[in-house]
Amino acid sequence: MTDKSQQFASDNYSGICPEAWAAMAKANMGHERAYGDDQWTERAAEYFRNLFETDCEVFFAFNGTAANSLALASLCQSYHSVICSETAHVETDECGAPEFFSNGSKLLTAPSVNGKLTPESIREVALKRQDIHYPKPRVVTLTQATEVGTVYRPDELKAISATCKELGLNLHMDGARFTNACAFLGCSPAELTWKAGVDVLCFGGTKNGMAVGEAILFFNRQLAEDFDYRCKQAGQLASKMRFLSAPWVGLLEDGAWLRHGTHANHCAQLLASLVSDLPGVELMFPVEANGVFLQMPEHAIEALRGKGWRFYTFIGSGGARFMCSWDTEEDRVRELAADIRAIITA
């Protein structure tokens, strides 16, 4: 029998939030035009423009890997390179898709501090070599929130953007957990993107209560030239596009996107607070989004798994990642914390 208890391995484990589900049900009534020429896609795009306070170009893709890869490919030629953190999702978890869709643009990794790039690390990589034998840096990509759950502040983004402009680089943001960053900082989406110098954002919906679907927002509209053709060629133009765009209407029309992100963040903070006093248990990174990274003894990790808990340990020796979701129940967080405490104090 499948165990349907809530787990903490990934925020992808969660189901569809009621707002997205209801919007899909409404979109399922009657016929609509295909390939994005429908009222739901138009409404979703307008909601994004209102939310971000600017007339951006909006596209929809099935998943984050496609969104990131196609966005980066649109900013590069095959002889260019993309600067990213050594822990960035595009580097560690997208199976070479950015290189594939760009016909070979190389990812150049830069050292990061708590998962975040700095102007200095970007400048070091960009200026390392400038001869014709080396792929020319063209784009910087940031992950917001980062792969270790930290969040870029507006001033950090502005400093990075200034460095990008100085070096002639475009700035892309992988926003798989952009909602959680907004919720943590209390900043508007505009303050964390185009007002801080971001050119393109991939806004994640899957991790915030949607079944599938990411939005690609071009704040620099010139960079979006022919992007619709790129999506079509990559198999990302949905014929029944309304089922990708309608859930966004459900999330955006009354602020559900932010409520869900705030709740997931709260559950992560709760977990951290319940175990932070335990001997031998340390927070590996600040808890700023919906992830908690704990350094624990190996025997504790194995004992937790023996109790049926699912979580990832890809961060390094003794590192365990626990992700909270839009629907995480506080009681389940307390159960996990109680088991961690019982194991550590046994």
PDB file of C-alpha atoms in Angstrom, residues 17-314:
ATOM      1  CA  CYS A  17      -3.633  23.550  -4.643  1.00  0.00           C
ATOM      2  CA  PRO A  18      -7.402  24.250  -4.670  1.00  0.00           C
ATOM      3  CA  GLU A  19      -7.038  27.568  -6.499  1.00  0.00           C
ATOM      4  CA  ALA A  20      -5.172  25.978  -9.413  1.00  0.00           C
ATOM      5  CA  TRP A  21      -7.539  22.995  -9.442  1.00  0.00           C
ATOM      6  CA  ALA A  22     -10.628  25.225  -9.552  1.00  0.00           C
ATOM      7  CA  ALA A  23      -9.220  27.331 -12.378  1.00  0.00           C
ATOM      8  CA  MET A  24      -8.435  24.224 -14.420  1.00  0.00           C
ATOM      9  CA  ALA A  25     -11.996  22.985 -13.867  1.00  0.00           C
ATOM     10  CA  LYS A  26     -13.379  26.291 -15.162  1.00  0.00           C
ATOM     11  CA  ALA A  27     -11.034  26.182 -18.151  1.00  0.00           C
ATOM     12  CA  ASN A  28     -12.316  22.687 -18.903  1.00  0.00           C
ATOM     13  CA  MET A  29     -15.824  23.950 -19.657  1.00  0.00           C
ATOM     14  CA  GLY A  30     -16.559  24.242 -23.351  1.00  0.00           C
ATOM     15  CA  HIS A  31     -14.115  24.896 -26.172  1.00  0.00           C
ATOM     16  CA  GLU A  32     -11.281  27.424 -26.383  1.00  0.00           C
ATOM     17  CA  ARG A  33      -8.857  28.373 -29.126  1.00  0.00           C
ATOM     18  CA  ALA A  34      -5.617  26.413 -29.195  1.00  0.00           C
ATOM     19  CA  TYR A  35      -1.898  27.220 -28.898  1.00  0.00           C
ATOM     20  CA  GLY A  36      -2.279  30.114 -26.470  1.00  0.00           C
ATOM     21  CA  ASP A  37      -4.840  32.117 -28.407  1.00  0.00           C
ATOM     22  CA  ASP A  38      -7.364  31.758 -25.582  1.00  0.00           C
ATOM     23  CA  GLN A  39      -8.823  33.919 -22.827  1.00  0.00           C
ATOM     24  CA  TRP A  40      -7.044  32.075 -20.009  1.00  0.00           C
ATOM     25  CA  THR A  41      -3.585  32.616 -21.451  1.00  0.00           C
ATOM     26  CA  GLU A  42      -4.372  36.270 -22.090  1.00  0.00           C
ATOM     27  CA  ARG A  43      -5.694  36.713 -18.541  1.00  0.00           C
ATOM     28  CA  ALA A  44      -2.680  34.995 -16.979  1.00  0.00           C
ATOM     29  CA  ALA A  45      -0.275  37.204 -18.944  1.00  0.00           C
ATOM     30  CA  GLU A  46      -2.134  40.324 -17.823  1.00  0.00           C
ATOM     31  CA  TYR A  47      -2.053  39.164 -14.198  1.00  0.00           C
ATOM     32  CA  PHE A  48       1.714  38.809 -14.471  1.00  0.00           C
ATOM     33  CA  ARG A  49       2.072  42.285 -15.965  1.00  0.00           C
ATOM     34  CA  ASN A  50      -0.007  43.750 -13.156  1.00  0.00           C
ATOM     35  CA  LEU A  51       1.849  41.792 -10.484  1.00  0.00           C
ATOM     36  CA  PHE A  52       5.249  42.861 -11.794  1.00  0.00           C
ATOM     37  CA  GLU A  53       4.125  46.410 -12.584  1.00  0.00           C
ATOM     38  CA  THR A  54       5.549  46.346 -16.097  1.00  0.00           C
ATOM     39  CA  ASP A  55       4.658  45.407 -19.673  1.00  0.00           C
ATOM     40  CA  CYS A  56       6.731  42.223 -19.836  1.00  0.00           C
ATOM     41  CA  GLU A  57       6.552  39.457 -22.424  1.00  0.00           C
ATOM     42  CA  VAL A  58       5.062  36.274 -20.939  1.00  0.00           C
ATOM     43  CA  PHE A  59       5.442  32.679 -22.125  1.00  0.00           C
ATOM     44  CA  PHE A  60       4.517  29.327 -20.601  1.00  0.00           C
ATOM     45  CA  ALA A  61       6.433  26.042 -20.511  1.00  0.00           C
ATOM     46  CA  PHE A  62       5.721  22.632 -19.042  1.00  0.00           C
ATOM     47  CA  ASN A  63       8.578  22.506 -16.532  1.00  0.00           C
ATOM     48  CA  GLY A  64      11.489  24.352 -15.003  1.00  0.00           C
ATOM     49  CA  THR A  65      14.230  22.641 -16.963  1.00  0.00           C
ATOM     50  CA  ALA A  66      12.640  23.693 -20.248  1.00  0.00           C
ATOM     51  CA  ALA A  67      11.944  27.203 -19.001  1.00  0.00           C
ATOM     52  CA  ASN A  68      15.511  27.765 -17.799  1.00  0.00           C
ATOM     53  CA  SER A  69      17.148  26.109 -20.784  1.00  0.00           C
ATOM     54  CA  LEU A  70      15.112  27.921 -23.429  1.00  0.00           C
ATOM     55  CA  ALA A  71      15.492  31.249 -21.673  1.00  0.00           C
ATOM     56  CA  LEU A  72      19.257  30.857 -21.446  1.00  0.00           C
ATOM     57  CA  ALA A  73      19.440  29.653 -25.036  1.00  0.00           C
ATOM     58  CA  SER A  74      17.630  32.803 -26.161  1.00  0.00           C
ATOM     59  CA  LEU A  75      20.330  34.915 -24.481  1.00  0.00           C
ATOM     60  CA  CYS A  76      23.316  33.046 -25.956  1.00  0.00           C
ATOM     61  CA  GLN A  77      24.960  31.922 -29.107  1.00  0.00           C
ATOM     62  CA  SER A  78      26.597  28.500 -29.136  1.00  0.00           C
ATOM     63  CA  TYR A  79      30.055  30.019 -28.599  1.00  0.00           C
ATOM     64  CA  HIS A  80      28.929  31.923 -25.484  1.00  0.00           C
ATOM     65  CA  SER A  81      29.005  30.852 -21.840  1.00  0.00           C
ATOM     66  CA  VAL A  82      26.710  31.190 -18.821  1.00  0.00           C
ATOM     67  CA  ILE A  83      28.079  31.991 -15.374  1.00  0.00           C
ATOM     68  CA  CYS A  84      26.311  30.200 -12.518  1.00  0.00           C
ATOM     69  CA  SER A  85      26.869  29.035  -8.959  1.00  0.00           C
ATOM     70  CA  GLU A  86      28.491  25.642  -8.529  1.00  0.00           C
ATOM     71  CA  THR A  87      25.275  24.546  -6.782  1.00  0.00           C
ATOM     72  CA  ALA A  88      22.876  26.008  -9.383  1.00  0.00           C
ATOM     73  CA  HIS A  89      20.098  23.749 -10.623  1.00  0.00           C
ATOM     74  CA  VAL A  90      21.107  24.371 -14.250  1.00  0.00           C
ATOM     75  CA  GLU A  91      24.539  22.965 -13.403  1.00  0.00           C
ATOM     76  CA  THR A  92      23.688  20.041 -11.137  1.00  0.00           C
ATOM     77  CA  ASP A  93      20.179  18.860 -12.019  1.00  0.00           C
ATOM     78  CA  GLU A  94      19.209  19.612 -15.613  1.00  0.00           C
ATOM     79  CA  CYS A  95      21.102  16.863 -17.442  1.00  0.00           C
ATOM     80  CA  GLY A  96      22.918  19.235 -19.798  1.00  0.00           C
ATOM     81  CA  ALA A  97      19.663  20.765 -21.076  1.00  0.00           C
ATOM     82  CA  PRO A  98      20.971  24.369 -21.103  1.00  0.00           C
ATOM     83  CA  GLU A  99      23.908  23.281 -23.260  1.00  0.00           C
ATOM     84  CA  PHE A 100      21.660  21.135 -25.455  1.00  0.00           C
ATOM     85  CA  PHE A 101      19.082  23.809 -26.247  1.00  0.00           C
ATOM     86  CA  SER A 102      21.743  26.474 -26.826  1.00  0.00           C
ATOM     87  CA  ASN A 103      23.664  24.178 -29.197  1.00  0.00           C
ATOM     88  CA  GLY A 104      26.641  24.141 -26.886  1.00  0.00           C
ATOM     89  CA  SER A 105      26.837  27.275 -24.719  1.00  0.00           C
ATOM     90  CA  LYS A 106      29.097  26.313 -21.834  1.00  0.00           C
ATOM     91  CA  LEU A 107      28.199  26.673 -18.147  1.00  0.00           C
ATOM     92  CA  LEU A 108      30.999  28.265 -16.138  1.00  0.00           C
ATOM     93  CA  THR A 109      30.698  27.698 -12.396  1.00  0.00           C
ATOM     94  CA  ALA A 110      31.652  30.342  -9.864  1.00  0.00           C
ATOM     95  CA  PRO A 111      32.161  29.928  -6.119  1.00  0.00           C
ATOM     96  CA  SER A 112      29.236  31.038  -3.989  1.00  0.00           C
ATOM     97  CA  VAL A 113      28.655  32.085  -0.407  1.00  0.00           C
ATOM     98  CA  ASN A 114      25.674  30.268   1.127  1.00  0.00           C
ATOM     99  CA  GLY A 115      24.596  29.389  -2.396  1.00  0.00           C
ATOM    100  CA  LYS A 116      24.739  32.975  -3.662  1.00  0.00           C
ATOM    101  CA  LEU A 117      26.927  34.470  -6.355  1.00  0.00           C
ATOM    102  CA  THR A 118      28.712  37.736  -5.650  1.00  0.00           C
ATOM    103  CA  PRO A 119      29.888  40.502  -7.982  1.00  0.00           C
ATOM    104  CA  GLU A 120      33.465  39.452  -7.210  1.00  0.00           C
ATOM    105  CA  SER A 121      32.926  35.800  -8.109  1.00  0.00           C
ATOM    106  CA  ILE A 122      31.164  36.789 -11.339  1.00  0.00           C
ATOM    107  CA  ARG A 123      33.921  39.204 -12.299  1.00  0.00           C
ATOM    108  CA  GLU A 124      36.596  36.609 -11.572  1.00  0.00           C
ATOM    109  CA  VAL A 125      35.045  34.060 -13.935  1.00  0.00           C
ATOM    110  CA  ALA A 126      34.088  36.587 -16.624  1.00  0.00           C
ATOM    111  CA  LEU A 127      37.578  38.065 -16.793  1.00  0.00           C
ATOM    112  CA  LYS A 128      39.514  34.834 -16.329  1.00  0.00           C
ATOM    113  CA  ARG A 129      40.138  34.562 -20.041  1.00  0.00           C
ATOM    114  CA  GLN A 130      39.172  36.835 -22.907  1.00  0.00           C
ATOM    115  CA  ASP A 131      40.870  35.169 -25.834  1.00  0.00           C
ATOM    116  CA  ILE A 132      39.077  33.638 -28.801  1.00  0.00           C
ATOM    117  CA  HIS A 133      39.858  30.095 -27.656  1.00  0.00           C
ATOM    118  CA  TYR A 134      37.535  30.409 -24.644  1.00  0.00           C
ATOM    119  CA  PRO A 135      33.704  30.574 -24.664  1.00  0.00           C
ATOM    120  CA  LYS A 136      32.735  34.223 -24.294  1.00  0.00           C
ATOM    121  CA  PRO A 137      30.702  34.972 -21.127  1.00  0.00           C
ATOM    122  CA  ARG A 138      27.298  36.314 -22.074  1.00  0.00           C
ATOM    123  CA  VAL A 139      24.833  35.557 -19.250  1.00  0.00           C
ATOM    124  CA  VAL A 140      24.728  35.297 -15.476  1.00  0.00           C
ATOM    125  CA  THR A 141      22.012  33.080 -13.993  1.00  0.00           C
ATOM    126  CA  LEU A 142      20.904  33.320 -10.357  1.00  0.00           C
ATOM    127  CA  THR A 143      18.684  30.936  -8.416  1.00  0.00           C
ATOM    128  CA  GLN A 144      16.080  32.652  -6.200  1.00  0.00           C
ATOM    129  CA  ALA A 145      15.694  31.158  -3.627  1.00  0.00           C
ATOM    130  CA  THR A 146      19.003  29.326  -3.954  1.00  0.00           C
ATOM    131  CA  GLU A 147      19.541  25.576  -3.930  1.00  0.00           C
ATOM    132  CA  VAL A 148      20.487  25.811  -0.251  1.00  0.00           C
ATOM    133  CA  GLY A 149      17.447  27.867   0.714  1.00  0.00           C
ATOM    134  CA  THR A 150      19.003  31.314   0.964  1.00  0.00           C
ATOM    135  CA  VAL A 151      17.567  34.459  -0.607  1.00  0.00           C
ATOM    136  CA  TYR A 152      19.140  37.309  -2.579  1.00  0.00           C
ATOM    137  CA  ARG A 153      18.282  40.740  -1.179  1.00  0.00           C
ATOM    138  CA  PRO A 154      17.446  43.628  -3.565  1.00  0.00           C
ATOM    139  CA  ASP A 155      20.785  45.326  -2.857  1.00  0.00           C
ATOM    140  CA  GLU A 156      22.647  42.113  -3.700  1.00  0.00           C
ATOM    141  CA  LEU A 157      20.722  41.815  -6.959  1.00  0.00           C
ATOM    142  CA  LYS A 158      21.429  45.431  -7.860  1.00  0.00           C
ATOM    143  CA  ALA A 159      25.142  44.969  -7.221  1.00  0.00           C
ATOM    144  CA  ILE A 160      25.198  41.864  -9.414  1.00  0.00           C
ATOM    145  CA  SER A 161      23.201  43.640 -12.114  1.00  0.00           C
ATOM    146  CA  ALA A 162      25.649  46.544 -12.094  1.00  0.00           C
ATOM    147  CA  THR A 163      28.501  44.082 -12.554  1.00  0.00           C
ATOM    148  CA  CYS A 164      26.629  42.413 -15.419  1.00  0.00           C
ATOM    149  CA  LYS A 165      26.100  45.741 -17.178  1.00  0.00           C
ATOM    150  CA  GLU A 166      29.757  46.620 -16.689  1.00  0.00           C
ATOM    151  CA  LEU A 167      30.790  43.327 -18.318  1.00  0.00           C
ATOM    152  CA  GLY A 168      28.114  43.249 -21.030  1.00  0.00           C
ATOM    153  CA  LEU A 169      26.224  40.289 -19.529  1.00  0.00           C
ATOM    154  CA  ASN A 170      22.493  39.601 -19.421  1.00  0.00           C
ATOM    155  CA  LEU A 171      20.965  38.592 -16.075  1.00  0.00           C
ATOM    156  CA  HIS A 172      18.634  35.586 -15.832  1.00  0.00           C
ATOM    157  CA  MET A 173      16.855  34.397 -12.703  1.00  0.00           C
ATOM    158  CA  ASP A 174      15.800  30.804 -12.061  1.00  0.00           C
ATOM    159  CA  GLY A 175      12.763  31.438  -9.872  1.00  0.00           C
ATOM    160  CA  ALA A 176      11.597  27.900  -9.154  1.00  0.00           C
ATOM    161  CA  ARG A 177      11.032  29.136  -5.578  1.00  0.00           C
ATOM    162  CA  PHE A 178      10.678  32.829  -6.375  1.00  0.00           C
ATOM    163  CA  THR A 179       7.447  32.900  -4.385  1.00  0.00           C
ATOM    164  CA  ASN A 180       9.274  31.832  -1.236  1.00  0.00           C
ATOM    165  CA  ALA A 181      11.840  34.593  -1.711  1.00  0.00           C
ATOM    166  CA  CYS A 182       9.099  37.228  -2.024  1.00  0.00           C
ATOM    167  CA  ALA A 183       7.369  35.858   1.065  1.00  0.00           C
ATOM    168  CA  PHE A 184      10.549  35.880   3.130  1.00  0.00           C
ATOM    169  CA  LEU A 185      11.632  39.405   2.232  1.00  0.00           C
ATOM    170  CA  GLY A 186       8.214  41.019   2.032  1.00  0.00           C
ATOM    171  CA  CYS A 187       9.348  42.600  -1.235  1.00  0.00           C
ATOM    172  CA  SER A 188       7.258  43.030  -4.348  1.00  0.00           C
ATOM    173  CA  PRO A 189       8.029  40.837  -7.359  1.00  0.00           C
ATOM    174  CA  ALA A 190       9.131  43.958  -9.221  1.00  0.00           C
ATOM    175  CA  GLU A 191      11.658  44.848  -6.509  1.00  0.00           C
ATOM    176  CA  LEU A 192      13.259  41.420  -6.812  1.00  0.00           C
ATOM    177  CA  THR A 193      13.423  41.375 -10.613  1.00  0.00           C
ATOM    178  CA  TRP A 194      13.424  44.164 -13.198  1.00  0.00           C
ATOM    179  CA  LYS A 195      13.760  47.003 -10.675  1.00  0.00           C
ATOM    180  CA  ALA A 196      16.937  45.287  -9.500  1.00  0.00           C
ATOM    181  CA  GLY A 197      18.201  44.726 -13.053  1.00  0.00           C
ATOM    182  CA  VAL A 198      16.977  41.208 -13.887  1.00  0.00           C
ATOM    183  CA  ASP A 199      16.341  40.753 -17.622  1.00  0.00           C
ATOM    184  CA  VAL A 200      14.490  37.419 -17.621  1.00  0.00           C
ATOM    185  CA  LEU A 201      12.706  35.446 -14.886  1.00  0.00           C
ATOM    186  CA  CYS A 202      11.549  31.836 -14.930  1.00  0.00           C
ATOM    187  CA  PHE A 203       8.717  31.884 -12.378  1.00  0.00           C
ATOM    188  CA  GLY A 204       8.036  28.470 -10.844  1.00  0.00           C
ATOM    189  CA  GLY A 205       4.478  27.238 -10.482  1.00  0.00           C
ATOM    190  CA  THR A 206       5.007  23.515  -9.932  1.00  0.00           C
ATOM    191  CA  LYS A 207       6.580  23.923  -6.494  1.00  0.00           C
ATOM    192  CA  ASN A 208       3.832  26.326  -5.427  1.00  0.00           C
ATOM    193  CA  GLY A 209       0.735  24.231  -5.990  1.00  0.00           C
ATOM    194  CA  MET A 210       0.414  23.668  -9.727  1.00  0.00           C
ATOM    195  CA  ALA A 211       0.455  20.308 -11.474  1.00  0.00           C
ATOM    196  CA  VAL A 212       2.795  21.482 -14.227  1.00  0.00           C
ATOM    197  CA  GLY A 213       3.748  24.811 -15.658  1.00  0.00           C
ATOM    198  CA  GLU A 214       6.342  27.558 -15.398  1.00  0.00           C
ATOM    199  CA  ALA A 215       6.153  31.110 -16.702  1.00  0.00           C
ATOM    200  CA  ILE A 216       9.000  32.849 -18.529  1.00  0.00           C
ATOM    201  CA  LEU A 217       8.909  36.638 -18.163  1.00  0.00           C
ATOM    202  CA  PHE A 218      11.080  38.859 -20.347  1.00  0.00           C
ATOM    203  CA  PHE A 219      11.403  42.281 -18.746  1.00  0.00           C
ATOM    204  CA  ASN A 220      13.747  43.263 -21.573  1.00  0.00           C
ATOM    205  CA  ARG A 221      11.274  42.639 -24.366  1.00  0.00           C
ATOM    206  CA  GLN A 222      13.931  42.795 -27.105  1.00  0.00           C
ATOM    207  CA  LEU A 223      15.437  39.593 -25.726  1.00  0.00           C
ATOM    208  CA  ALA A 224      12.139  37.783 -26.374  1.00  0.00           C
ATOM    209  CA  GLU A 225      12.395  38.026 -30.155  1.00  0.00           C
ATOM    210  CA  ASP A 226      11.230  34.749 -31.731  1.00  0.00           C
ATOM    211  CA  PHE A 227      10.979  33.056 -28.330  1.00  0.00           C
ATOM    212  CA  ASP A 228       7.603  31.630 -29.325  1.00  0.00           C
ATOM    213  CA  TYR A 229       9.308  29.806 -32.186  1.00  0.00           C
ATOM    214  CA  ARG A 230      11.955  28.499 -29.804  1.00  0.00           C
ATOM    215  CA  CYS A 231       9.231  27.105 -27.531  1.00  0.00           C
ATOM    216  CA  LYS A 232       7.486  25.441 -30.454  1.00  0.00           C
ATOM    217  CA  GLN A 233      10.698  23.849 -31.723  1.00  0.00           C
ATOM    218  CA  ALA A 234      11.457  22.484 -28.247  1.00  0.00           C
ATOM    219  CA  GLY A 235       8.040  20.885 -27.849  1.00  0.00           C
ATOM    220  CA  GLN A 236       6.942  23.425 -25.251  1.00  0.00           C
ATOM    221  CA  LEU A 237       4.031  24.991 -27.136  1.00  0.00           C
ATOM    222  CA  ALA A 238       0.994  23.347 -25.553  1.00  0.00           C
ATOM    223  CA  SER A 239      -1.878  22.841 -27.982  1.00  0.00           C
ATOM    224  CA  LYS A 240      -4.355  23.157 -25.103  1.00  0.00           C
ATOM    225  CA  MET A 241      -2.384  26.009 -23.578  1.00  0.00           C
ATOM    226  CA  ARG A 242      -5.229  27.054 -21.307  1.00  0.00           C
ATOM    227  CA  PHE A 243      -4.416  24.137 -19.005  1.00  0.00           C
ATOM    228  CA  LEU A 244      -0.936  25.587 -18.438  1.00  0.00           C
ATOM    229  CA  SER A 245      -2.106  29.171 -18.053  1.00  0.00           C
ATOM    230  CA  ALA A 246      -5.434  28.823 -16.201  1.00  0.00           C
ATOM    231  CA  PRO A 247      -3.811  27.555 -12.964  1.00  0.00           C
ATOM    232  CA  TRP A 248      -1.768  30.762 -12.918  1.00  0.00           C
ATOM    233  CA  VAL A 249      -5.006  32.742 -12.991  1.00  0.00           C
ATOM    234  CA  GLY A 250      -6.116  30.782  -9.935  1.00  0.00           C
ATOM    235  CA  LEU A 251      -2.864  31.470  -8.103  1.00  0.00           C
ATOM    236  CA  LEU A 252      -2.520  35.135  -9.045  1.00  0.00           C
ATOM    237  CA  GLU A 253      -6.027  36.552  -8.981  1.00  0.00           C
ATOM    238  CA  ASP A 254      -6.389  36.752  -5.201  1.00  0.00           C
ATOM    239  CA  GLY A 255      -2.824  36.334  -3.910  1.00  0.00           C
ATOM    240  CA  ALA A 256      -2.850  32.582  -3.331  1.00  0.00           C
ATOM    241  CA  TRP A 257       0.677  32.334  -4.763  1.00  0.00           C
ATOM    242  CA  LEU A 258       2.043  34.417  -1.877  1.00  0.00           C
ATOM    243  CA  ARG A 259      -0.098  32.802   0.810  1.00  0.00           C
ATOM    244  CA  HIS A 260       1.176  29.373  -0.169  1.00  0.00           C
ATOM    245  CA  GLY A 261       4.791  30.534  -0.197  1.00  0.00           C
ATOM    246  CA  THR A 262       4.371  32.183   3.186  1.00  0.00           C
ATOM    247  CA  HIS A 263       2.904  29.002   4.661  1.00  0.00           C
ATOM    248  CA  ALA A 264       5.712  26.806   3.309  1.00  0.00           C
ATOM    249  CA  ASN A 265       8.306  29.212   4.720  1.00  0.00           C
ATOM    250  CA  HIS A 266       6.551  29.225   8.090  1.00  0.00           C
ATOM    251  CA  CYS A 267       6.651  25.422   8.278  1.00  0.00           C
ATOM    252  CA  ALA A 268      10.379  25.446   7.538  1.00  0.00           C
ATOM    253  CA  GLN A 269      10.978  28.004  10.276  1.00  0.00           C
ATOM    254  CA  LEU A 270       8.907  25.887  12.650  1.00  0.00           C
ATOM    255  CA  LEU A 271      10.965  22.780  11.954  1.00  0.00           C
ATOM    256  CA  ALA A 272      14.218  24.669  12.448  1.00  0.00           C
ATOM    257  CA  SER A 273      13.026  26.134  15.748  1.00  0.00           C
ATOM    258  CA  LEU A 274      11.997  22.710  17.075  1.00  0.00           C
ATOM    259  CA  VAL A 275      15.385  21.052  16.528  1.00  0.00           C
ATOM    260  CA  SER A 276      17.911  23.884  16.734  1.00  0.00           C
ATOM    261  CA  ASP A 277      18.740  23.194  20.393  1.00  0.00           C
ATOM    262  CA  LEU A 278      19.648  19.539  19.880  1.00  0.00           C
ATOM    263  CA  PRO A 279      23.272  18.473  20.426  1.00  0.00           C
ATOM    264  CA  GLY A 280      24.892  17.263  17.235  1.00  0.00           C
ATOM    265  CA  VAL A 281      22.275  18.945  15.042  1.00  0.00           C
ATOM    266  CA  GLU A 282      23.271  22.155  13.277  1.00  0.00           C
ATOM    267  CA  LEU A 283      21.693  24.326  10.620  1.00  0.00           C
ATOM    268  CA  MET A 284      23.960  24.218   7.575  1.00  0.00           C
ATOM    269  CA  PHE A 285      22.460  27.372   6.055  1.00  0.00           C
ATOM    270  CA  PRO A 286      20.122  30.148   7.192  1.00  0.00           C
ATOM    271  CA  VAL A 287      16.449  29.142   6.890  1.00  0.00           C
ATOM    272  CA  GLU A 288      15.086  31.820   4.573  1.00  0.00           C
ATOM    273  CA  ALA A 289      12.738  29.937   2.252  1.00  0.00           C
ATOM    274  CA  ASN A 290      10.970  26.577   2.529  1.00  0.00           C
ATOM    275  CA  GLY A 291      13.996  24.336   3.045  1.00  0.00           C
ATOM    276  CA  VAL A 292      15.827  23.254   6.192  1.00  0.00           C
ATOM    277  CA  PHE A 293      19.350  21.850   5.843  1.00  0.00           C
ATOM    278  CA  LEU A 294      20.537  19.971   8.913  1.00  0.00           C
ATOM    279  CA  GLN A 295      23.936  18.569   9.753  1.00  0.00           C
ATOM    280  CA  MET A 296      23.268  15.368  11.708  1.00  0.00           C
ATOM    281  CA  PRO A 297      25.171  12.225  12.680  1.00  0.00           C
ATOM    282  CA  GLU A 298      24.959   9.442  10.113  1.00  0.00           C
ATOM    283  CA  HIS A 299      23.273   7.098  12.578  1.00  0.00           C
ATOM    284  CA  ALA A 300      20.510   9.666  13.101  1.00  0.00           C
ATOM    285  CA  ILE A 301      19.930   9.959   9.370  1.00  0.00           C
ATOM    286  CA  GLU A 302      19.628   6.201   9.014  1.00  0.00           C
ATOM    287  CA  ALA A 303      17.344   5.975  12.044  1.00  0.00           C
ATOM    288  CA  LEU A 304      15.040   8.627  10.589  1.00  0.00           C
ATOM    289  CA  ARG A 305      14.816   6.692   7.352  1.00  0.00           C
ATOM    290  CA  GLY A 306      14.078   3.594   9.341  1.00  0.00           C
ATOM    291  CA  LYS A 307      11.057   5.382  10.764  1.00  0.00           C
ATOM    292  CA  GLY A 308       9.773   5.973   7.236  1.00  0.00           C
ATOM    293  CA  TRP A 309      10.833   9.579   6.672  1.00  0.00           C
ATOM    294  CA  ARG A 310      11.919  10.565   3.176  1.00  0.00           C
ATOM    295  CA  PHE A 311      14.443  13.336   2.575  1.00  0.00           C
ATOM    296  CA  TYR A 312      17.548  13.980   0.495  1.00  0.00           C
ATOM    297  CA  THR A 313      21.188  13.901   1.590  1.00  0.00           C
ATOM    298  CA  PHE A 314      22.922  15.196  -1.523  1.00  0.00           C
TER     299      PHE A 314
END
